[in-house]
CSV table of C-alpha atoms in Angstrom, one decimal:
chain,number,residue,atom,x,y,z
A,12,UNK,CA,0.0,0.0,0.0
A,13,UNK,CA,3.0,2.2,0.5
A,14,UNK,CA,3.0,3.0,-3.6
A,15,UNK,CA,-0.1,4.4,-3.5
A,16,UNK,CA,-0.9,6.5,-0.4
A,17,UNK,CA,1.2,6.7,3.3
A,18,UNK,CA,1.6,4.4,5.8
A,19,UNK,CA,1.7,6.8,8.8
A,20,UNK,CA,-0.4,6.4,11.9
A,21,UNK,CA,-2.5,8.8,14.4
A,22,UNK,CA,-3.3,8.5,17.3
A,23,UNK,CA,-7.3,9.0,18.4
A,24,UNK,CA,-9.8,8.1,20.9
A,25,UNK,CA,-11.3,4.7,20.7
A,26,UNK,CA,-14.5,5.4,19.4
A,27,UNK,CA,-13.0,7.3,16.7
A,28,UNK,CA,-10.8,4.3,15.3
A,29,UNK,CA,-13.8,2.1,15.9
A,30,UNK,CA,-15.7,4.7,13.3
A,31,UNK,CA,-12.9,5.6,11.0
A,32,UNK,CA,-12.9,1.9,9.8
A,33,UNK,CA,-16.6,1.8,9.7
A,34,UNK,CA,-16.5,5.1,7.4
A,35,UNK,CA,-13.9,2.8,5.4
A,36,UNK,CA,-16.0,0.1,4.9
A,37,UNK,CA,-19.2,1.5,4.4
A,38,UNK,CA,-17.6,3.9,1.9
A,39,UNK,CA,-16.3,1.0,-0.3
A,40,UNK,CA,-19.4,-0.6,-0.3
A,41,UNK,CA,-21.3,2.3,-1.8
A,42,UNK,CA,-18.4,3.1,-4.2
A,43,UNK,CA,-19.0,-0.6,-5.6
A,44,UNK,CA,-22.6,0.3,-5.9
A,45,UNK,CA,-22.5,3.3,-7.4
A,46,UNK,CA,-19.1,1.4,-10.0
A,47,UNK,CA,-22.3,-0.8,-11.2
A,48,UNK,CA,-24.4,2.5,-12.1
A,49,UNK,CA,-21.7,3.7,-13.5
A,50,UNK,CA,-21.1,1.1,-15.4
A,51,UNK,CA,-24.9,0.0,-16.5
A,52,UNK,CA,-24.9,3.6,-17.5
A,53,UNK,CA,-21.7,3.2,-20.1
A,54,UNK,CA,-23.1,0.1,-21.9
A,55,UNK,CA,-26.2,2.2,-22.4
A,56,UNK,CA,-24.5,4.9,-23.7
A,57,UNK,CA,-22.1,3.3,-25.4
A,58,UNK,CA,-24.9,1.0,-27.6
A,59,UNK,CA,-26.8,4.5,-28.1
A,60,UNK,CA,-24.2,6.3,-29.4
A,61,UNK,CA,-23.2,3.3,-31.8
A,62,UNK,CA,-26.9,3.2,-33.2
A,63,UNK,CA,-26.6,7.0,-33.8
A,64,UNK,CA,-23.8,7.2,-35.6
A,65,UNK,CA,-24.9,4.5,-37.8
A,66,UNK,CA,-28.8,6.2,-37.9
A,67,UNK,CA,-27.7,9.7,-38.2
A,68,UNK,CA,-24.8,10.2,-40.0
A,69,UNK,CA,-24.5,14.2,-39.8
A,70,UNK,CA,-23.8,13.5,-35.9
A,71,UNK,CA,-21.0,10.8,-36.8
A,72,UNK,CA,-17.8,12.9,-35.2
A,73,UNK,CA,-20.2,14.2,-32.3
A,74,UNK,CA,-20.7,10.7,-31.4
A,75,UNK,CA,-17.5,9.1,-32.0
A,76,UNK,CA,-15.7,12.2,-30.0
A,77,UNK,CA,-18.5,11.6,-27.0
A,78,UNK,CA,-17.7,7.3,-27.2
A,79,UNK,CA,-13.5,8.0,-27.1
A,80,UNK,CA,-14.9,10.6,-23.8
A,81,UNK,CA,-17.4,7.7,-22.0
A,82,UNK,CA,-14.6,5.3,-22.1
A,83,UNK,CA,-12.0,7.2,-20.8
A,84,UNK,CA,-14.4,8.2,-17.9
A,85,UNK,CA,-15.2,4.8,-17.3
A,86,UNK,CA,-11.6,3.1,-17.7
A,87,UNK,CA,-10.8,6.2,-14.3
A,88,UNK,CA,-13.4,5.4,-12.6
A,89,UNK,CA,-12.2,1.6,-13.0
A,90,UNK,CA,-9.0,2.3,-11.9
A,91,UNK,CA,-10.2,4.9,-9.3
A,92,UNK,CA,-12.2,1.8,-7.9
A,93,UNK,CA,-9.9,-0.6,-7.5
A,94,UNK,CA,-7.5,2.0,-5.6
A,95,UNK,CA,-10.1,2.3,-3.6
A,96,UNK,CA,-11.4,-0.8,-3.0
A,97,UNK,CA,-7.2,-1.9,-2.8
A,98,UNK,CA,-6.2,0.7,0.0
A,99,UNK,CA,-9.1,0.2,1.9
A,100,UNK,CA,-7.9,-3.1,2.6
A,101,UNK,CA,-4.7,-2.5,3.3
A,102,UNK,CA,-5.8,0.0,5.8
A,103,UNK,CA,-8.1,-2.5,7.7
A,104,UNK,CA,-5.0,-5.3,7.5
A,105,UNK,CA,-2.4,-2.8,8.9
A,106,UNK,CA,-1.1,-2.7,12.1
A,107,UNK,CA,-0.1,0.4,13.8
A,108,UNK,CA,3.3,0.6,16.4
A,109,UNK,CA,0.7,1.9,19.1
A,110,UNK,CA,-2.8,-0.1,20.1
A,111,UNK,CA,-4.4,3.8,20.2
A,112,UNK,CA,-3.0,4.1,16.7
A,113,UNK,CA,-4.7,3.8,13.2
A,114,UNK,CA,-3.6,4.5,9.9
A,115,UNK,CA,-4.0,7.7,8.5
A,116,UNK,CA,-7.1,8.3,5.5
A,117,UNK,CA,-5.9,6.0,3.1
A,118,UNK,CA,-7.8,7.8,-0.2
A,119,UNK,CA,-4.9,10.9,-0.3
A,120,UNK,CA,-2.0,10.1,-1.5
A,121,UNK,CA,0.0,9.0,-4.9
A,122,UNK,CA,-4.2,8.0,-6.3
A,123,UNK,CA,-5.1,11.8,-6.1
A,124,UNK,CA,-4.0,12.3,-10.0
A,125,UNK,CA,-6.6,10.2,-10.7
A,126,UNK,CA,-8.9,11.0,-8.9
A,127,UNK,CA,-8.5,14.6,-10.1
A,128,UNK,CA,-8.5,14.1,-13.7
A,129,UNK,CA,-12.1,12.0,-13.1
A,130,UNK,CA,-13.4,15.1,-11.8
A,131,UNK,CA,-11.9,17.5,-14.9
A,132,UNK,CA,-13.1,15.2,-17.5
A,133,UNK,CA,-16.8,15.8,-15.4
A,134,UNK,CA,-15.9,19.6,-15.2
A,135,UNK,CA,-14.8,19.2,-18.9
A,136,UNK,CA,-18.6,18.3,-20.0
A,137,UNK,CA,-20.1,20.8,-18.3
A,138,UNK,CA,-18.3,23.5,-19.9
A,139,UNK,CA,-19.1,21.8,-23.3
A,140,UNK,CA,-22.9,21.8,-22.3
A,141,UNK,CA,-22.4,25.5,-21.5
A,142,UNK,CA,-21.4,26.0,-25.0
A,143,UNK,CA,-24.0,23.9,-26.3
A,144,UNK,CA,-27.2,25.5,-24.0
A,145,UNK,CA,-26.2,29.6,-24.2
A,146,UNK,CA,-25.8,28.8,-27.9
A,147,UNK,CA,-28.1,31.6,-30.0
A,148,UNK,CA,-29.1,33.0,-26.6
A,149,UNK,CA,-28.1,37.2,-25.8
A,150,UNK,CA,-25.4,36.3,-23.3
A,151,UNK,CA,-22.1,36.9,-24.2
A,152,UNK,CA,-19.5,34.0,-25.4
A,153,UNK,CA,-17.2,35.5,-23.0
A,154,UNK,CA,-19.8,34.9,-19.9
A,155,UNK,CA,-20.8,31.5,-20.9
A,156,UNK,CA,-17.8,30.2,-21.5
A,157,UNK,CA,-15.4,32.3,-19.7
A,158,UNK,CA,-16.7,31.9,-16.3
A,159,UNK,CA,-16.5,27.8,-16.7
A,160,UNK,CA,-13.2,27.5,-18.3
A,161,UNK,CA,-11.5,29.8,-16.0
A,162,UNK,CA,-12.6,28.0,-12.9
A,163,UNK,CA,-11.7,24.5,-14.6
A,164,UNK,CA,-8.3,26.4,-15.4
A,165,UNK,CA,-8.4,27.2,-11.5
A,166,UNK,CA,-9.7,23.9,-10.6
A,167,UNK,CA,-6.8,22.4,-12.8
A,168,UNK,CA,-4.0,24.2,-11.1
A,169,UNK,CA,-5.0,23.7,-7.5
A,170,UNK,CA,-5.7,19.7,-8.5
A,171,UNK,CA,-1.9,19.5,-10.0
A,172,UNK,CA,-0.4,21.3,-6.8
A,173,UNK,CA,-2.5,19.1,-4.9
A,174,UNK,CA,-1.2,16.0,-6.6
A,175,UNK,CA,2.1,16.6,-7.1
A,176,UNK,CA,2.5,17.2,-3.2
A,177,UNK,CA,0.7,14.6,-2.4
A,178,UNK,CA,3.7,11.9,-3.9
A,179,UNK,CA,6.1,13.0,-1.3
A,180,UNK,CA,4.2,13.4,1.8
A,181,UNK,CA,1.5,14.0,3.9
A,182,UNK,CA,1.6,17.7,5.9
A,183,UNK,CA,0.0,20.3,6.6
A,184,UNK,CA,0.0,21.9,3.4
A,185,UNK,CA,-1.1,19.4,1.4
A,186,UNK,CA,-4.3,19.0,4.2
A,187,UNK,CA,-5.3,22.8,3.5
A,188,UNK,CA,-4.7,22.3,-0.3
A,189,UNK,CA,-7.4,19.4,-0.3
A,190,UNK,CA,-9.6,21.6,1.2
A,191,UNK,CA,-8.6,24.5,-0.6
A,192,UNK,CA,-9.9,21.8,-4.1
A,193,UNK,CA,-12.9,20.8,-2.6
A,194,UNK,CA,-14.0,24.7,-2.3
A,195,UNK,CA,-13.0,25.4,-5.3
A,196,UNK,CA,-14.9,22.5,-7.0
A,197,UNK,CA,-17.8,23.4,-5.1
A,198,UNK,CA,-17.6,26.6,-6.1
A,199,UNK,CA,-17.3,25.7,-10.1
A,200,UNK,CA,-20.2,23.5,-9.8
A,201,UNK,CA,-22.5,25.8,-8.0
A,202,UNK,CA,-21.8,28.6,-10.4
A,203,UNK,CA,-22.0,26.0,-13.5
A,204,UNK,CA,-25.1,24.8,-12.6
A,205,UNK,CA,-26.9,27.8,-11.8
A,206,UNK,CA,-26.2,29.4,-15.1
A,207,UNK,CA,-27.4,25.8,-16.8
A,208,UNK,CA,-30.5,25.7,-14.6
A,209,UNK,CA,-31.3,29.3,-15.3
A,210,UNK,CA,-30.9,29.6,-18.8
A,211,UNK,CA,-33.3,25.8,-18.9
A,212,UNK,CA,-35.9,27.3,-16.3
A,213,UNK,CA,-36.2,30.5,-18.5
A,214,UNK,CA,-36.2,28.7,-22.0
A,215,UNK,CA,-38.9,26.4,-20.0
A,216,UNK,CA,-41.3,29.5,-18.9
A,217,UNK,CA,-41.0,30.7,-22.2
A,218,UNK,CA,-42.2,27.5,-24.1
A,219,UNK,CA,-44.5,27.3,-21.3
A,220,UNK,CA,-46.0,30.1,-22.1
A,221,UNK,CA,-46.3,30.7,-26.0
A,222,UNK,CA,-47.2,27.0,-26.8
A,223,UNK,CA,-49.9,26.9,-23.1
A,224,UNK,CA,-49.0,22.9,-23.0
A,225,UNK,CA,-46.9,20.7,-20.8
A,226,UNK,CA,-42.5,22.0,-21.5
A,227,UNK,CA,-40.6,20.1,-23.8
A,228,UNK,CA,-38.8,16.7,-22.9
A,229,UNK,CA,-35.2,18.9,-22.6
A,230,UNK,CA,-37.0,21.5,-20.2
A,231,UNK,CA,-39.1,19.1,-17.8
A,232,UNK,CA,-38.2,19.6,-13.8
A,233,UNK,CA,-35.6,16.0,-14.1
A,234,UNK,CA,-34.5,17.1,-17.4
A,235,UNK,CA,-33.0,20.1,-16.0
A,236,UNK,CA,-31.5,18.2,-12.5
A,237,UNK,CA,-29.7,16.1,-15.3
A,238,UNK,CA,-28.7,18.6,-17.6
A,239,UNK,CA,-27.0,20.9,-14.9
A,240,UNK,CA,-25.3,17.9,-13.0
A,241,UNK,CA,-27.6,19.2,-10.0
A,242,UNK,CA,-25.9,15.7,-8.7
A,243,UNK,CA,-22.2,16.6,-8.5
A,244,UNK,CA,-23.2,19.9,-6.6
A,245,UNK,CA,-24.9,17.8,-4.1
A,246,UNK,CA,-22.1,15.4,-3.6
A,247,UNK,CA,-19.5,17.9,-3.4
A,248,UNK,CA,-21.4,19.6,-0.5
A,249,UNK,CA,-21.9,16.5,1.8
A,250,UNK,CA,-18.0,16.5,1.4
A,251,UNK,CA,-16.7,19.8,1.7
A,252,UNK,CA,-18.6,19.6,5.0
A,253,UNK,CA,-17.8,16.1,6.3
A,254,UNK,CA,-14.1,16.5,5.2
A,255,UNK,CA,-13.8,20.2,6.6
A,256,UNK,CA,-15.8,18.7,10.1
A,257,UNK,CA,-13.4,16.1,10.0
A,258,UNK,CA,-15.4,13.4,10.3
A,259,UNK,CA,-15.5,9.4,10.0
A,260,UNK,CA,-18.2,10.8,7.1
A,261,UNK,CA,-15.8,12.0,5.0
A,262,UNK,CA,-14.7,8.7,3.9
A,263,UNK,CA,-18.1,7.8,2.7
A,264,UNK,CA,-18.4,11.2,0.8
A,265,UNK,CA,-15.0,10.8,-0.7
A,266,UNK,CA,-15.7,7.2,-2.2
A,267,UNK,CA,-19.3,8.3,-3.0
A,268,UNK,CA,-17.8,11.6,-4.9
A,269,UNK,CA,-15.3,9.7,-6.9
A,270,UNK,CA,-18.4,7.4,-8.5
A,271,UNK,CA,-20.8,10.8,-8.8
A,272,UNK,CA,-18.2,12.8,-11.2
A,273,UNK,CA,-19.1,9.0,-13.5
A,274,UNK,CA,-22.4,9.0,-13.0
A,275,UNK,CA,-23.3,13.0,-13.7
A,276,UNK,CA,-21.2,13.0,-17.0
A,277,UNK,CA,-22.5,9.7,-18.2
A,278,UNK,CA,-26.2,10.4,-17.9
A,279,UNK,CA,-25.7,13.8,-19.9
A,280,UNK,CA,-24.2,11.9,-22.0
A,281,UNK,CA,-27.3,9.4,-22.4
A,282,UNK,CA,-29.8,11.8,-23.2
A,283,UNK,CA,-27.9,13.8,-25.8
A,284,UNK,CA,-27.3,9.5,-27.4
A,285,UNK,CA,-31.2,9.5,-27.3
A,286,UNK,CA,-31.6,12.7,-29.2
A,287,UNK,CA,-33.5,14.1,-25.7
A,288,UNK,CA,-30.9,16.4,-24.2
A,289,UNK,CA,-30.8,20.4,-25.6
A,290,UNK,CA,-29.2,20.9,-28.7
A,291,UNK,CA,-27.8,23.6,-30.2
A,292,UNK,CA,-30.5,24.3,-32.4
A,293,UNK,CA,-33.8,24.0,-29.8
A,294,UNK,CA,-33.3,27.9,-29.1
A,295,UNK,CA,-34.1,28.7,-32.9
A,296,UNK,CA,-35.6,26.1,-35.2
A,297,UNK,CA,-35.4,22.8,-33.3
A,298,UNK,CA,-38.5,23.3,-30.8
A,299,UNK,CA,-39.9,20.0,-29.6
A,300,UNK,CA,-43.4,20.6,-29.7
A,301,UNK,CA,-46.0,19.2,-32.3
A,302,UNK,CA,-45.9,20.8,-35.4
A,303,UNK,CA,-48.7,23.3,-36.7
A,304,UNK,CA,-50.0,22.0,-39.7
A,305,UNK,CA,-52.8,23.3,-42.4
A,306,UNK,CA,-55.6,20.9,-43.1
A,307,UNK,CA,-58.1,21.9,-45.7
A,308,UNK,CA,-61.6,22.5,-44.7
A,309,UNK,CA,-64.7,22.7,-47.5
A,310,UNK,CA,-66.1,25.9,-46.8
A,311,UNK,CA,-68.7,26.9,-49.9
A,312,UNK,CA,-69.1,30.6,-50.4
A,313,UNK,CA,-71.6,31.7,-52.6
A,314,UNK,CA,-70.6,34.5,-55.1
A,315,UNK,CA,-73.6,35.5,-57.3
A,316,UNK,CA,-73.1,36.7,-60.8
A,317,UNK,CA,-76.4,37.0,-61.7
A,318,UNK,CA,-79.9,35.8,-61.4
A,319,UNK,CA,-80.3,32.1,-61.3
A,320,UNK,CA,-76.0,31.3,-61.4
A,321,UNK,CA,-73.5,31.7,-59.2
A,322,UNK,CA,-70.1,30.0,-58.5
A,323,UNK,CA,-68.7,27.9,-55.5
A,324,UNK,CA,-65.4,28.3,-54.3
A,325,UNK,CA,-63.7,25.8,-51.7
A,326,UNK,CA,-62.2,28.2,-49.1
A,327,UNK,CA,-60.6,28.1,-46.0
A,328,UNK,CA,-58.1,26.5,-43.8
A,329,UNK,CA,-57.8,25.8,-40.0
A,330,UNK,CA,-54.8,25.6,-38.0
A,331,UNK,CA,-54.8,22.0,-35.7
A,332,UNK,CA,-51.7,20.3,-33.8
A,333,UNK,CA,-50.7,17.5,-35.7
């Protein structure tokens, strides 16, 4: 276990140990459940995105490019998982010098890279989505993508600093720079997501209100929660506060976070393989709502000419949904 994260001890009260480990185990357990969402969720997308680049041909190197991303995810979040599931039982097997000793959170260490780069390639999406949702709307390109890529940029830098300090040893520093990640990733997400879920809430009134029916599929309540990754923001604030409170919770929310920044990306990328997610076209010609069609109706008008004759014209249209 020494290659992937320390092998120091501390020294804590009893009922602490006796929790710490719990937090260990319980965590791996609900990292393996949420590997098998993850995973369920890449075949899915994976077979989707195969039928549509053989159904729709103009979306060939959209697909392909997303099928090259949903592996990648998945092969970190398969490696991610196995450090996990591998440290965690070499923390449980180790023996401390000192009976009031246990080892030291076995998740930070040499792993963090990957762990970090899992939660870029999430971050990465989002941004993407960004692009793809403010499209043909008045806000700025410089708003809509500006904002996102610099706190990735930010994100990316604090991540790297993180890892790279994280290889030689565990102090101080390299505690507050863990911290100093998980605000900023919190951060990124909150501010991501609330510029997704306000442009889809507004786009949603709007449809709402001209067409007086039920929102498009891309605009329903769940719809939005998936678009905006409404998930990540929750996980990253169940750990920001169990990590910063220092407690046996933490573990949990670490494992549980590493499977959430699979899960988020990978049901985005679902609904855009089932041609339900926004596109870049919805806020001008692409409108998911049944189309208005003209259907003739035999209306006889009576024009006379003269006494005893007169000619009859079939007139007049009505507008229905089709």
């Amino acid at each position: 276990m020494t290659s992937v994260s320390f092998d120091a001890c501390e020294t804590l009260p009893e009922f602490k140990r006796i929790n710490n480990k719990r937090g260990w185990i319980l965590g791996c357990v609900f990292s393996a459940v949420g590997y098998g969402i993850g995973t369920t969720l890449f075949v899915l997308c994976f077979n989707h995105l195969r039928k549509r680049t053989l159904q729709r041909p103009q979306h060939h190197s959209q697909s392909n490019v997303l099928l090259w991303y949903i592996s990648f995810l998945w092969a970190l979040d398969t490696i991610g998982t196995a450090i996990i599931i591998y440290v965690t039982i070499g923390a449980l097997e180790r023996t401390c010098p000192e009976p009031d000793q246990i080892p030291v959170n076995p998740y930070f260490g040499k792993a963090n890279v990957v762990y970090f780069a899992l939660s870029w390639c999430s971050e990465s999406l989002l941004v993407w989505r960004c692009k793809v949702i403010f499209s043909g709307s008045r806000t700025p390109p410089w708003v809509y993508l500006g904002v996102p890529c610099t706190l990735l940029a930010i994100s990316f830098g604090v991540g790297i600093s993180t890892a790279v300090l994280s290889t030689i040893s565990r102090t101080k520093i390299v505690n507050i720079l863990l911290i100093v990640y998980a605000i900023v990733t919190l951060f990124s997400s909150v501010v991501v997501t609330s510029m997704l879920v306000t442009r889809l809430a507004l786009h949603r009134r709007r449809m709402m209100r001209v067409l007086h029916q039920s929102s498009p599929h891309y605009a329903g309540i769940m719809a939005m929660f998936v678009e905006s990754a409404v998930l990540v923001v929750i996980m990253n604030t169940f750990f920001v506060i169990a990590f910063g409170l220092n407690s046996w919770y933490g573990a949990v929310a670490w494992q549980m976070w590493v499977q959430v920044q699979s899960i988020a990306p990978l049901l985005i990328v679902s609904r855009v393989a089932q041609g339900k997610a926004w596109s870049s076209t919805i806020g001008d010609t692409s409108i998911s709502t049944p189309p208005i069609v003209l259907v003739s109706q035999d209306t006889n008008v009576q024009h006379s000419k003269g006494e005893g004759s007169s000619n009859e014209y079939s007139l007049g249209y009505e507008y229905t949904s089709g």
